Short mmCIF file of C-alpha atoms and ligand atoms in Angstrom, two decimals:
data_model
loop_
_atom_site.label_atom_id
_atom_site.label_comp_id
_atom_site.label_asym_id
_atom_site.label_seq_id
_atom_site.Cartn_x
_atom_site.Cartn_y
_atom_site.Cartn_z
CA UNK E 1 -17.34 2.31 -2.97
CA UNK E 2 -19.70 3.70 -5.44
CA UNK E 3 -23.01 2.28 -5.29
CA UNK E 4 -23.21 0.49 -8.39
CA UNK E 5 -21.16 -2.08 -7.62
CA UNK E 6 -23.56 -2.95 -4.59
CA UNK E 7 -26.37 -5.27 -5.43
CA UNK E 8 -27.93 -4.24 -1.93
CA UNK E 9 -28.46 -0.37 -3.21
CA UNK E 10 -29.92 -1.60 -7.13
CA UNK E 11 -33.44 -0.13 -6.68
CA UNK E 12 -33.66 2.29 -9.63
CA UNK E 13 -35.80 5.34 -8.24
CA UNK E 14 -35.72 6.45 -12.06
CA UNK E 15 -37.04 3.26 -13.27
CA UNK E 16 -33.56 2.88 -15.79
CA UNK E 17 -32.55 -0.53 -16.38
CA UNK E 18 -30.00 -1.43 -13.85
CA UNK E 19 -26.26 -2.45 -14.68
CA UNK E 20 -25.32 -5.83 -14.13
CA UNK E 21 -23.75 -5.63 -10.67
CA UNK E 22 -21.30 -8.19 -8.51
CA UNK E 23 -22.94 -10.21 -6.12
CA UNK E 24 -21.95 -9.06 -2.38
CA UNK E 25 -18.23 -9.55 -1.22
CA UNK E 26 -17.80 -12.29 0.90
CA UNK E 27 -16.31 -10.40 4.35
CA UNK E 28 -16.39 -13.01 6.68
CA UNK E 29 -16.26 -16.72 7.03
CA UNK E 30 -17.92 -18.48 9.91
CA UNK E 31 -17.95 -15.40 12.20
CA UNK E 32 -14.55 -14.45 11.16
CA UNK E 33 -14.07 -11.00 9.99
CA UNK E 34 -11.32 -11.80 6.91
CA UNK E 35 -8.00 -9.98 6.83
CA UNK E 36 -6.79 -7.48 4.82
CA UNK E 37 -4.55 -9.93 2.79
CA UNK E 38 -7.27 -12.13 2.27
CA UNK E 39 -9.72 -9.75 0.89
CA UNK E 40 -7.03 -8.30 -1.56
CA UNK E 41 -7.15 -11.24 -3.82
CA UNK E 42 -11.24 -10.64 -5.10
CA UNK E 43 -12.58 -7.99 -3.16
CA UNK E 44 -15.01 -5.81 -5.12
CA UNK E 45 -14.98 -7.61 -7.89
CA UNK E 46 -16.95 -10.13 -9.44
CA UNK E 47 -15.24 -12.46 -12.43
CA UNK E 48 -18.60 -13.60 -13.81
CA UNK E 49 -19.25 -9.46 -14.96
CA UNK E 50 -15.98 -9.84 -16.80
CA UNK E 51 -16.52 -13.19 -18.91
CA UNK E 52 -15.68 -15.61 -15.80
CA UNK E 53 -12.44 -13.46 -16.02
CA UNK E 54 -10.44 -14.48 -12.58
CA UNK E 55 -8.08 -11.15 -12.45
CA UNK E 56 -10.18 -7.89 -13.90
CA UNK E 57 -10.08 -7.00 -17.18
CA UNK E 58 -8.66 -3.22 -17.78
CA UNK E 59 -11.03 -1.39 -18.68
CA UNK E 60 -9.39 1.14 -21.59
CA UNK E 61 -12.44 3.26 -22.53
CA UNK E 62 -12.33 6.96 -21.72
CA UNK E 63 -16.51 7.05 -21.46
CA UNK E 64 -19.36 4.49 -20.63
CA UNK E 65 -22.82 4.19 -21.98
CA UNK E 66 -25.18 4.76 -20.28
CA UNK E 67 -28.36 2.61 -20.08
CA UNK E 68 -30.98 5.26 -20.92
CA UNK E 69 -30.80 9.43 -20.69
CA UNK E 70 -32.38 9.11 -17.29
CA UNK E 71 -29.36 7.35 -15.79
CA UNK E 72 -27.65 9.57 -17.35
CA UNK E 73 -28.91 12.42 -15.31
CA UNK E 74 -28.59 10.64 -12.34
CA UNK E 75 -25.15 9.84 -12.67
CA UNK E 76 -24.21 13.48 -13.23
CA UNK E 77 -26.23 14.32 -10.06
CA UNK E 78 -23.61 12.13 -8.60
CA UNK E 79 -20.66 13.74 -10.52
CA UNK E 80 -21.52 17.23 -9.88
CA UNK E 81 -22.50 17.10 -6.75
CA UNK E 82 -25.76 17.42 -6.21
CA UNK E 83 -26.00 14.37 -4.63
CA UNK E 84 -22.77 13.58 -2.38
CA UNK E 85 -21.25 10.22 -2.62
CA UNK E 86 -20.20 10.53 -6.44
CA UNK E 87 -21.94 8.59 -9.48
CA UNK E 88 -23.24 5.57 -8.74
CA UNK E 89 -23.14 4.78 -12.55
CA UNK E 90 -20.15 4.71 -14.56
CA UNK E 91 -19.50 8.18 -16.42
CA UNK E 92 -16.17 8.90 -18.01
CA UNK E 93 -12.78 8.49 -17.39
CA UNK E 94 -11.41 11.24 -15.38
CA UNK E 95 -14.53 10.57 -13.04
CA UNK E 96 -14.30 6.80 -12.40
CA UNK E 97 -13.70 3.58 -13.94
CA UNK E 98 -13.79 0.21 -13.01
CA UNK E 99 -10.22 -0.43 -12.01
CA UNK E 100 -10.34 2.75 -10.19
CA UNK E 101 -13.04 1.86 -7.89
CA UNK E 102 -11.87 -2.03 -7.11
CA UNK E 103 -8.63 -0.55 -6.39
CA UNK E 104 -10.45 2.39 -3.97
CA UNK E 105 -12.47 -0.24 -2.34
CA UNK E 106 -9.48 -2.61 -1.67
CA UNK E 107 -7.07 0.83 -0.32
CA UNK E 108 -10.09 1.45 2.07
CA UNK E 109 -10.07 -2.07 3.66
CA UNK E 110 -6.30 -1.77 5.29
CA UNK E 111 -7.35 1.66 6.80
CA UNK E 112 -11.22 0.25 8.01
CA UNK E 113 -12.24 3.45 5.74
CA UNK E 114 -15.70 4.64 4.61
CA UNK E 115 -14.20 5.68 1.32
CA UNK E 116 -11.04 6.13 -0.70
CA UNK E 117 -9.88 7.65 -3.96
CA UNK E 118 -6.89 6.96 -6.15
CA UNK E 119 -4.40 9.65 -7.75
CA UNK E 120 -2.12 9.98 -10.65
CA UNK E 121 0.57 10.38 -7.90
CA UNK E 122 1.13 11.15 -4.65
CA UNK E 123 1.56 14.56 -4.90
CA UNK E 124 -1.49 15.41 -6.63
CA UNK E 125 -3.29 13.08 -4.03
CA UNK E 126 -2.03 16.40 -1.51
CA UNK E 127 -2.74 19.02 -3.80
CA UNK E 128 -6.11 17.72 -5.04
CA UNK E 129 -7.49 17.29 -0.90
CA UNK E 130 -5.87 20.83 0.08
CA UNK E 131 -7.50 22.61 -3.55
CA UNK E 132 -10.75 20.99 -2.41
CA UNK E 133 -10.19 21.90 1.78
CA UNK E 134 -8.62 25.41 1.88
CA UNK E 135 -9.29 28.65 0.50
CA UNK E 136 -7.63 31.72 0.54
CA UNK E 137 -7.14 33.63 3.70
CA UNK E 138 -7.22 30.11 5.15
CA UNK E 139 -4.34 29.08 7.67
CA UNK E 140 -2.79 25.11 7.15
CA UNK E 141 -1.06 24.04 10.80
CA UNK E 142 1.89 20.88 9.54
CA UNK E 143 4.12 18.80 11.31
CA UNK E 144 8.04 19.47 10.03
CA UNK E 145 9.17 18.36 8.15
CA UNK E 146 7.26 16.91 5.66
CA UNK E 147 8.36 16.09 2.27
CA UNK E 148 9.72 18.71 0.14
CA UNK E 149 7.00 19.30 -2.50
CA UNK E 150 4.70 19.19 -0.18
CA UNK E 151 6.20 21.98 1.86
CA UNK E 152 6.69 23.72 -1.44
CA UNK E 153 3.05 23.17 -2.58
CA UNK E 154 1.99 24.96 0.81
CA UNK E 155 4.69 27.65 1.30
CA UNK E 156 5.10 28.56 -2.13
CA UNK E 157 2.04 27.81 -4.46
CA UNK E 158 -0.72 27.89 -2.31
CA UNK E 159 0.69 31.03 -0.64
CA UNK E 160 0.40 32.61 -4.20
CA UNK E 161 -2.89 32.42 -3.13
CA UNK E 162 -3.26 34.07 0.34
CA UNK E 163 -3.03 30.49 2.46
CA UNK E 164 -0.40 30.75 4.99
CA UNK E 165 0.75 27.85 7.57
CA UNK E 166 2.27 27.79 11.25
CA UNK E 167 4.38 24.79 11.78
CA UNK E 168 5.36 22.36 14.74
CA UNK E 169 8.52 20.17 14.80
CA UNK E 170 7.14 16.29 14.13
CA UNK E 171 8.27 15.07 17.84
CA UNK E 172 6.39 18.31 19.76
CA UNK E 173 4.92 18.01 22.93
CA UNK E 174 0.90 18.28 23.60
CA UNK E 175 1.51 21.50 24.94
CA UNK E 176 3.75 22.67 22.14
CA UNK E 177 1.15 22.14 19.59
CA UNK E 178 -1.51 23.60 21.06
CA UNK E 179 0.88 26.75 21.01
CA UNK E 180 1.21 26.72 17.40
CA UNK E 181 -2.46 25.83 17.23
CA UNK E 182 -3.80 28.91 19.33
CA UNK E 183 -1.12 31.03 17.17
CA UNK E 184 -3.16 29.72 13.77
CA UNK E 185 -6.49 30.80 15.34
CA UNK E 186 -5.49 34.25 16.14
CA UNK E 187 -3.86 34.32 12.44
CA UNK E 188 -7.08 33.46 10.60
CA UNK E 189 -9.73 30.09 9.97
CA UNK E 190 -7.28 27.45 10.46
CA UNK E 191 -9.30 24.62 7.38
CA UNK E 192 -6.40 21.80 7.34
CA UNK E 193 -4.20 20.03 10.13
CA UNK E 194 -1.29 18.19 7.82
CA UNK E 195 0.93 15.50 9.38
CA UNK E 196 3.56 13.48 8.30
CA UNK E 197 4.66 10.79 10.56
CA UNK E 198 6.91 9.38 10.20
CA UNK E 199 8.92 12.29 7.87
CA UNK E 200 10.47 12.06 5.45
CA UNK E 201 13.14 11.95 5.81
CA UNK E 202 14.30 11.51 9.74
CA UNK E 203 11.81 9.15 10.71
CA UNK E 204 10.26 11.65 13.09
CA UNK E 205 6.83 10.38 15.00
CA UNK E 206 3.95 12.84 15.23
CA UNK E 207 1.42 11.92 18.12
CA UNK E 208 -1.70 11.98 16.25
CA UNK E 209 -3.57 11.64 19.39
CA UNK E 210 -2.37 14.56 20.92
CA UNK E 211 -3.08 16.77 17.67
CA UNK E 212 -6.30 15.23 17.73
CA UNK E 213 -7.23 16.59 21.53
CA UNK E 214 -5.70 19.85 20.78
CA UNK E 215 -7.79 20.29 17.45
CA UNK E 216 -11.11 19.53 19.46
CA UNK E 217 -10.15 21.61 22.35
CA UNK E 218 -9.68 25.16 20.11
CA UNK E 219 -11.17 24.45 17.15
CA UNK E 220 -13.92 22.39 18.63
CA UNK E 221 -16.81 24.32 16.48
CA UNK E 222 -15.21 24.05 13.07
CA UNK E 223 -13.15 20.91 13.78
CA UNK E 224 -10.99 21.21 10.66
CA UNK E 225 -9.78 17.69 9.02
CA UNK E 226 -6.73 16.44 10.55
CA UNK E 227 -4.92 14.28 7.63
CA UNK E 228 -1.91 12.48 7.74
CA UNK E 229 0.56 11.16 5.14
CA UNK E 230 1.02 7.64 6.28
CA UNK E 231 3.28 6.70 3.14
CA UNK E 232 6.41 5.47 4.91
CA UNK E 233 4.36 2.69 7.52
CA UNK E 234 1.05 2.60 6.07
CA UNK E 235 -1.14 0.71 5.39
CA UNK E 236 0.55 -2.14 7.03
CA UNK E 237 1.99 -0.72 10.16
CA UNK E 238 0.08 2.51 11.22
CA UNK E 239 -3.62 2.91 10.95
CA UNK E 240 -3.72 6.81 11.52
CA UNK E 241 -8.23 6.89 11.49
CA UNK E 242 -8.17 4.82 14.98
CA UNK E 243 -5.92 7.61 16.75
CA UNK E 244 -8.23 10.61 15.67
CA UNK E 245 -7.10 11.12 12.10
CA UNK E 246 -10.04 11.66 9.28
CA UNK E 247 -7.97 11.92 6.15
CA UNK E 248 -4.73 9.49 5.50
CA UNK E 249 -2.62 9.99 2.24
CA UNK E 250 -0.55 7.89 0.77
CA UNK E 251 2.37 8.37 -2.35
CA UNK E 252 1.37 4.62 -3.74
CA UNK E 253 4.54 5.21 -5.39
CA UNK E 254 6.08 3.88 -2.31
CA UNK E 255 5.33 0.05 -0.16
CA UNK E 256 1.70 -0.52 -1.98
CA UNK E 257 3.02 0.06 -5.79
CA UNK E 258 6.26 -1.66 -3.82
CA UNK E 259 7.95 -2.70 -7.45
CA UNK E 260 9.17 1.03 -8.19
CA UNK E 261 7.71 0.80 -11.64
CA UNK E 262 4.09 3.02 -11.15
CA UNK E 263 3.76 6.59 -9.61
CA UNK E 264 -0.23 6.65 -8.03
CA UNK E 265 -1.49 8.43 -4.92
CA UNK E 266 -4.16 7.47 -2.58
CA UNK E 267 -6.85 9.18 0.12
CA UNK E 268 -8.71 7.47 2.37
CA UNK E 269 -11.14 8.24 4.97
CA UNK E 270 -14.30 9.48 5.99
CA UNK E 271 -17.24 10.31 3.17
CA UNK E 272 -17.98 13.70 4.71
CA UNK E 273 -14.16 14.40 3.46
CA UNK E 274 -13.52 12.39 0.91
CA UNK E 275 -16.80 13.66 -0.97
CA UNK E 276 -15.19 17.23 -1.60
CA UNK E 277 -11.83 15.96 -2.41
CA UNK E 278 -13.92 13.64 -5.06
CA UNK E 279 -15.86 16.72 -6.49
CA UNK E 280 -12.49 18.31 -6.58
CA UNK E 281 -10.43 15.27 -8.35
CA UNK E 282 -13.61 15.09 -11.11
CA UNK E 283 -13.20 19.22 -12.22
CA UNK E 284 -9.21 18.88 -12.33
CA UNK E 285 -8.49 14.89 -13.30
CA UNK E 286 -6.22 13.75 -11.32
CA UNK E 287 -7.45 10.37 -10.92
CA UNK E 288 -5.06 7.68 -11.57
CA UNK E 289 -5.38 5.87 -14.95
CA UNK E 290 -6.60 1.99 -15.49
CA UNK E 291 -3.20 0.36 -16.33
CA UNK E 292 -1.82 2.16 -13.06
CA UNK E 293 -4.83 0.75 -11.05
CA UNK E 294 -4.30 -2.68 -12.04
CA UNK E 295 -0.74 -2.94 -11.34
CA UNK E 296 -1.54 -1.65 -8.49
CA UNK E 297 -4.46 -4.25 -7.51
CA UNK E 298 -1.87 -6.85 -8.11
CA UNK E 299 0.45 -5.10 -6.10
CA UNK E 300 -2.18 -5.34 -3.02
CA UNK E 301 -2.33 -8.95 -3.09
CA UNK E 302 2.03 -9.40 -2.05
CA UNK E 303 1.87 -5.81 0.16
CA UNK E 304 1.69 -7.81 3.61
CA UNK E 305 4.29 -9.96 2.27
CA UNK E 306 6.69 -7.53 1.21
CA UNK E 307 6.33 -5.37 3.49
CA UNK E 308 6.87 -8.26 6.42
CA UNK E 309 9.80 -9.34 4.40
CA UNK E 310 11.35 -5.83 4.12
CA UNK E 311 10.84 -4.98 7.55
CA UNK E 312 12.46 -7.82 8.79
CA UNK E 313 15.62 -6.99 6.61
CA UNK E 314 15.76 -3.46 7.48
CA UNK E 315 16.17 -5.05 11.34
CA UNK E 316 19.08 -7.00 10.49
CA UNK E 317 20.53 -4.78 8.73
CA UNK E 318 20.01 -1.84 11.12
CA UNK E 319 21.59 -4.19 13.73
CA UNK E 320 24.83 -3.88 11.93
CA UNK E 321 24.94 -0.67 11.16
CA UNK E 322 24.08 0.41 14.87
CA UNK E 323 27.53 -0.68 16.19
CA UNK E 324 29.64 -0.07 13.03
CA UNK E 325 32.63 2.68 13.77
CA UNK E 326 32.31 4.40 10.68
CA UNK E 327 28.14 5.07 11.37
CA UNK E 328 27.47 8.11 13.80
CA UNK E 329 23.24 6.86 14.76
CA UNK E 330 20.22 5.44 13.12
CA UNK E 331 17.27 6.74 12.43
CA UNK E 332 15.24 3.82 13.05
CA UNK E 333 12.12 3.20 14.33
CA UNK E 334 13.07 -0.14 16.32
CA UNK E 335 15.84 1.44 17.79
CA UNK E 336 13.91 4.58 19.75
CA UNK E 337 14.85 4.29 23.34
CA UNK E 338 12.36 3.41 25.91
CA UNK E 339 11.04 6.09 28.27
CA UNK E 340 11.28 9.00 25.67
CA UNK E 341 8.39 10.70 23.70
CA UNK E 342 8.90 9.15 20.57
CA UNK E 343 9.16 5.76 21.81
CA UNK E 344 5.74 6.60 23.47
CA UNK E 345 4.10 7.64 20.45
CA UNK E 346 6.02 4.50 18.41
CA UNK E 347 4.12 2.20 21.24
CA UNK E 348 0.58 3.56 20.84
CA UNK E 349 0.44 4.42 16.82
CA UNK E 350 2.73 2.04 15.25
CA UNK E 351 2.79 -2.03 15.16
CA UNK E 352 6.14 -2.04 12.92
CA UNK E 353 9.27 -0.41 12.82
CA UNK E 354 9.24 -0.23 8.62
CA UNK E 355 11.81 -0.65 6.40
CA UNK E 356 13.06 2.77 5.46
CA UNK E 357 15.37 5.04 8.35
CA UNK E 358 18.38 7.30 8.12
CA UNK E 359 22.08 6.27 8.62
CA UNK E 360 23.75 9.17 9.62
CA UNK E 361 27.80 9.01 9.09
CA UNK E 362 30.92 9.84 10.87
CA UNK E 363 31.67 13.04 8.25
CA UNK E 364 29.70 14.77 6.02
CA UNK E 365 28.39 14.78 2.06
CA UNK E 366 31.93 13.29 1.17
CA UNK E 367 31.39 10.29 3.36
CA UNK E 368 28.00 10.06 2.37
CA UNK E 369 28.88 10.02 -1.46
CA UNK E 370 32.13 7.88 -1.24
CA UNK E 371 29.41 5.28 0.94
CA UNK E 372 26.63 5.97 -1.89
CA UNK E 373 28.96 5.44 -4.63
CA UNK E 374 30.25 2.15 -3.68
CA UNK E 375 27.46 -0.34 -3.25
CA UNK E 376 26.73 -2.80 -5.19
CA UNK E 377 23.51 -4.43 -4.63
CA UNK E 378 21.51 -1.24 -3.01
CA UNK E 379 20.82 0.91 -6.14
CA UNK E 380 21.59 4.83 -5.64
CA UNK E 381 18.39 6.79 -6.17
CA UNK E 382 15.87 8.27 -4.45
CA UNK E 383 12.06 6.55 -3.89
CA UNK E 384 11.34 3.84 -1.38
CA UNK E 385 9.13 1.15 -0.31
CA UNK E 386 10.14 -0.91 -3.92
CA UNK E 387 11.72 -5.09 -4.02
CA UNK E 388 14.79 -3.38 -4.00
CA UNK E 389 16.59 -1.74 -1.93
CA UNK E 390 17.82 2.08 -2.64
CA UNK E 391 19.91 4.81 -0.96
CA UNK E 392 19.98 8.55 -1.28
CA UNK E 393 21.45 11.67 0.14
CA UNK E 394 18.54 13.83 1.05
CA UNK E 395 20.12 17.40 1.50
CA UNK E 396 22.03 17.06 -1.92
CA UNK E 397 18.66 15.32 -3.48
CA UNK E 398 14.97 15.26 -2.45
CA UNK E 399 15.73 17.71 -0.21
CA UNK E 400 17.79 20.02 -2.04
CA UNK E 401 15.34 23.09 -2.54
CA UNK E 402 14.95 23.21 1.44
CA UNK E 403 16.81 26.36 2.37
CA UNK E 404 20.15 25.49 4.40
CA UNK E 405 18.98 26.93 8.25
CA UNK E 406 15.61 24.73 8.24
CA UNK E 407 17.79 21.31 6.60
CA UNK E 408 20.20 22.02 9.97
CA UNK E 409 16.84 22.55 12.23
CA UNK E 410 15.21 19.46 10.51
CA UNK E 411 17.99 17.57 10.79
CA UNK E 412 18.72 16.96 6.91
CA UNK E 413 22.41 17.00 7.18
CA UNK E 414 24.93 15.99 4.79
CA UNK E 415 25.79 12.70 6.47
CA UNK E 416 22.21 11.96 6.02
CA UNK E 417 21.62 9.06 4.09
CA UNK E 418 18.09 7.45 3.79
CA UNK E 419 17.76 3.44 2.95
CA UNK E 420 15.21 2.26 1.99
CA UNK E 421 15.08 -2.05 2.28
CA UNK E 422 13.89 -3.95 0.33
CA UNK E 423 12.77 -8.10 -0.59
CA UNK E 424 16.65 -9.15 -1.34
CA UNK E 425 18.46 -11.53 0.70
CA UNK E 426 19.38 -9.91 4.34
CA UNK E 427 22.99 -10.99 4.33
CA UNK E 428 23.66 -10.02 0.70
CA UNK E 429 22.60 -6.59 1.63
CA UNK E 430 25.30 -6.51 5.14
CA UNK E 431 27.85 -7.62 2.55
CA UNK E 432 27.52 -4.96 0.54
CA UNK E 433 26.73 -2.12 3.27
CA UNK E 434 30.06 -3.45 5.07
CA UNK E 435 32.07 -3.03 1.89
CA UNK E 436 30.86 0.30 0.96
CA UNK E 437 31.83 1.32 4.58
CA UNK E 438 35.02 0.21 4.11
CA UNK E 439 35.07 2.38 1.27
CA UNK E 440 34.05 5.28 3.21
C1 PLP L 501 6.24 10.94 2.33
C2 PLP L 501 5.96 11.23 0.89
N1 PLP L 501 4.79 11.79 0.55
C3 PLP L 501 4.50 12.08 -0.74
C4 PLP L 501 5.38 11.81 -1.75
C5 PLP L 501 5.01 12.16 -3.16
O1 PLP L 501 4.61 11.03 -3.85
P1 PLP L 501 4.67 10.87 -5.44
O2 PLP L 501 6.11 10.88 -5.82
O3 PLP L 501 3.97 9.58 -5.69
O4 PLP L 501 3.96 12.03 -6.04
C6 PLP L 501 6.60 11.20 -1.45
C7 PLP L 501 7.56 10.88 -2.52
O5 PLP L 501 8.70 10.55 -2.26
C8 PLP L 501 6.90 10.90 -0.09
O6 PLP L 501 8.05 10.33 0.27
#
């Protein structure tokens, strides 16, 4: 995104000598406006820079030289600040780097984004965009639940310093959340609206739309950021900007790292955000390093594949589960019944059910450790969105810290068990859910 990787923006008002730059991306072909998938396999990035190179080289430095002090200066306007949009030169490591911004520029094109940055994880994707959005006094309005370190991150550690939050339950009403809103105005300067839909872990919707409508109604003059952590459809099957969200986060951990062997993070959105969530990822480094980036560009180029492939998996296999004595209900997108809110919201936001969803057992944490403990192919432990396919207990794992009241008003009960689905075979995976039932 930066712009020294666009020949279009080269003139030098300094008069330094230009860096070689990539010639422009080819974006469409004959009128047509290429895909996502398409553009993942050379998007951004130009071989003949990199020795005719076909994949990008990556790039272990942790500084760049510049071409002559003036750039320099200019590149630190960019880094500091003083002019928004970041460096359009290459500076030092925990600023930018190469890999960094091909990756940024290729995250951007599933969402339609003006800009994106990449993180050393998902988490400190969330905690670098609330350091740079809220300050103390400051009120943060979520949807609940929302995954566990990110509730402790704004109940416990930004509360150390004087942020407090109002929350709504993911499936609320219009009406409800503009309660909770009008609560957080009389409370104090309400900076951050911070979604999660669907949760983790119950799958819950949030109608983005509707938070969208409430935030312009009462906070129409400082229109905080609304931002979304679209980690369990995204990017392939909910495109949060295009129903009123600016900011969408993503634990790249999850479906785009999709071979459970990276931890990254990812923001997209629009400039006017993502340029103080930039300023604030330069001061504190939490950029995601080169290696991660280029797994993670070669990740890209399968993520409509294997996320297709999972999804269609996860149907089958949520087909049998639906009717199977031993399960109570799943918590699966495909399954929400027609005529009720979430099904409405499902309609409008989403274009895929996903691969990950909750199978909630006749019994409790015994039946959902005897089930856990006797599969085969589905590996027990806790991430998602990876080739293969895991399973977890939520209340006695990622959840575990949540206190005991909010896990029973969330839902997080001990014959909760989240699967997540992967690439494998479909009917390998029904053989060895049906065993472990029997097991049960
Ligand atoms: C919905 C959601 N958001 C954020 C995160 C945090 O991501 P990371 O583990 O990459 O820091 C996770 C991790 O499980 C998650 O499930």
């Amino acid at each position: 995104m930066t712009d020294h990787k666009n020949p279009e923006t080269e003139a030098d008002l300094t008069g330094a000598t230009p860096r070689r730059r990539p010639k422009a991306d080819v974006l469409e072909v004959g009128g047509r406006k290429l895909s996502p998938s398409t553009l993942m396999m050379g998007h951004a990035f130009d071989p003949m820079l990199s020795e005719g190179s076909l994949k990008p080289p990556i790039f272990l430095t942790s500084t760049f030289v510049f071409e002559n002090a003036a750039a320099g200066k200019r590149h630190f306007e960019g880094v500091t600040g003083k002019r928004p949009g970041g460096a359009d030169g290459l500076v030092y490591s925990r600023f930018n780097g190469p890999n960094q911004e091909i990756l940024e520029d290729r995250l951007g094109i599933w969402d339609e984004a003006e800009d994106a940055l990449v993180f050393s994880s998902g988490m400190s994707a969330i905690a670098t965009l609330m350091l740079a959005l809220v300050k103390p006094g400051d009120v943060i309005v979520h949807s609940a639940p929302l995954y566990a370190a990110t509730e402790t991150l704004i109940g416990r550690i930004l509360g150390r310093f004087g942020v407090t939050f109002l929350d709504f339950p993911a499936g609320a009403t219009e009406a409800e959340i503009e309660a909770v809103v009008a609560k957080a105005k009389a409370q104090g300067n309400v900076s951050l609206i911070y979604l999660e839909s669907p949760a983790n872990p119950t799958n819950a919707l949030v109608d983005i739309e509707a938070v969208s409508r409430v935030r312009d109604r009462l906070l129409g003059e400082s229109k905080p950021p609304i931002a979304i952590d679209n980690t369990f459809l995204g990017p392939l099957w909910q495109q949060p900007l295009r129903h009123g969200a600016d900011l969408v986060v993503y634990s790249l951990t999850k479906y785009a790292g999709g071979h459970s062997d990276l931890v990254a993070g990812g923001v997209t959105g629009a400039k006017a955000w993502i340029n103080p969530i930039r300023m604030m990822r330069n001061t504190i480094g939490t950029i995601c390093d080169p290696n991660t980036a280029w797994m993670l560009l070669r990740s890209l180029e399968t993520l409509e594949l294997r996320m297709s492939r999972a999804g269609e998996n996860a149907e089958k296999v949520c087909a049998f589960f639906r009717d199977h004595p031993k399960v109570e209900s799943v918590g699966y997108l495909g399954f929400l019944q027609d005529g009720t809110r979430q099904a409405d919201i499902y309609k409008r936001h989403c274009t895929g059910a996903g691969s990950t969803f909750s199978l909630y057992l006749k019994g409790g944490e015994r039946e959902s450790f005897a089930f856990l403990d006797s599969l085969k192919i589905a590996k027990l432990a806790v991430s998602l969105g990876g080739t293969e396919t895991l399973a977890s207990c939520p209340a006695a794992m990622t959840h575990l810290s949540v206190p005991d009241q909010r896990k029973q008003e969330l839902g997080i009960t001990d014959n909760l068990v989240r699967i997540s689905i992967g690439v494998e075979n479909a009917d390998d995976l029904i053989a060895d859910f049906d065993q472990a039932l029997k097991a049960v």
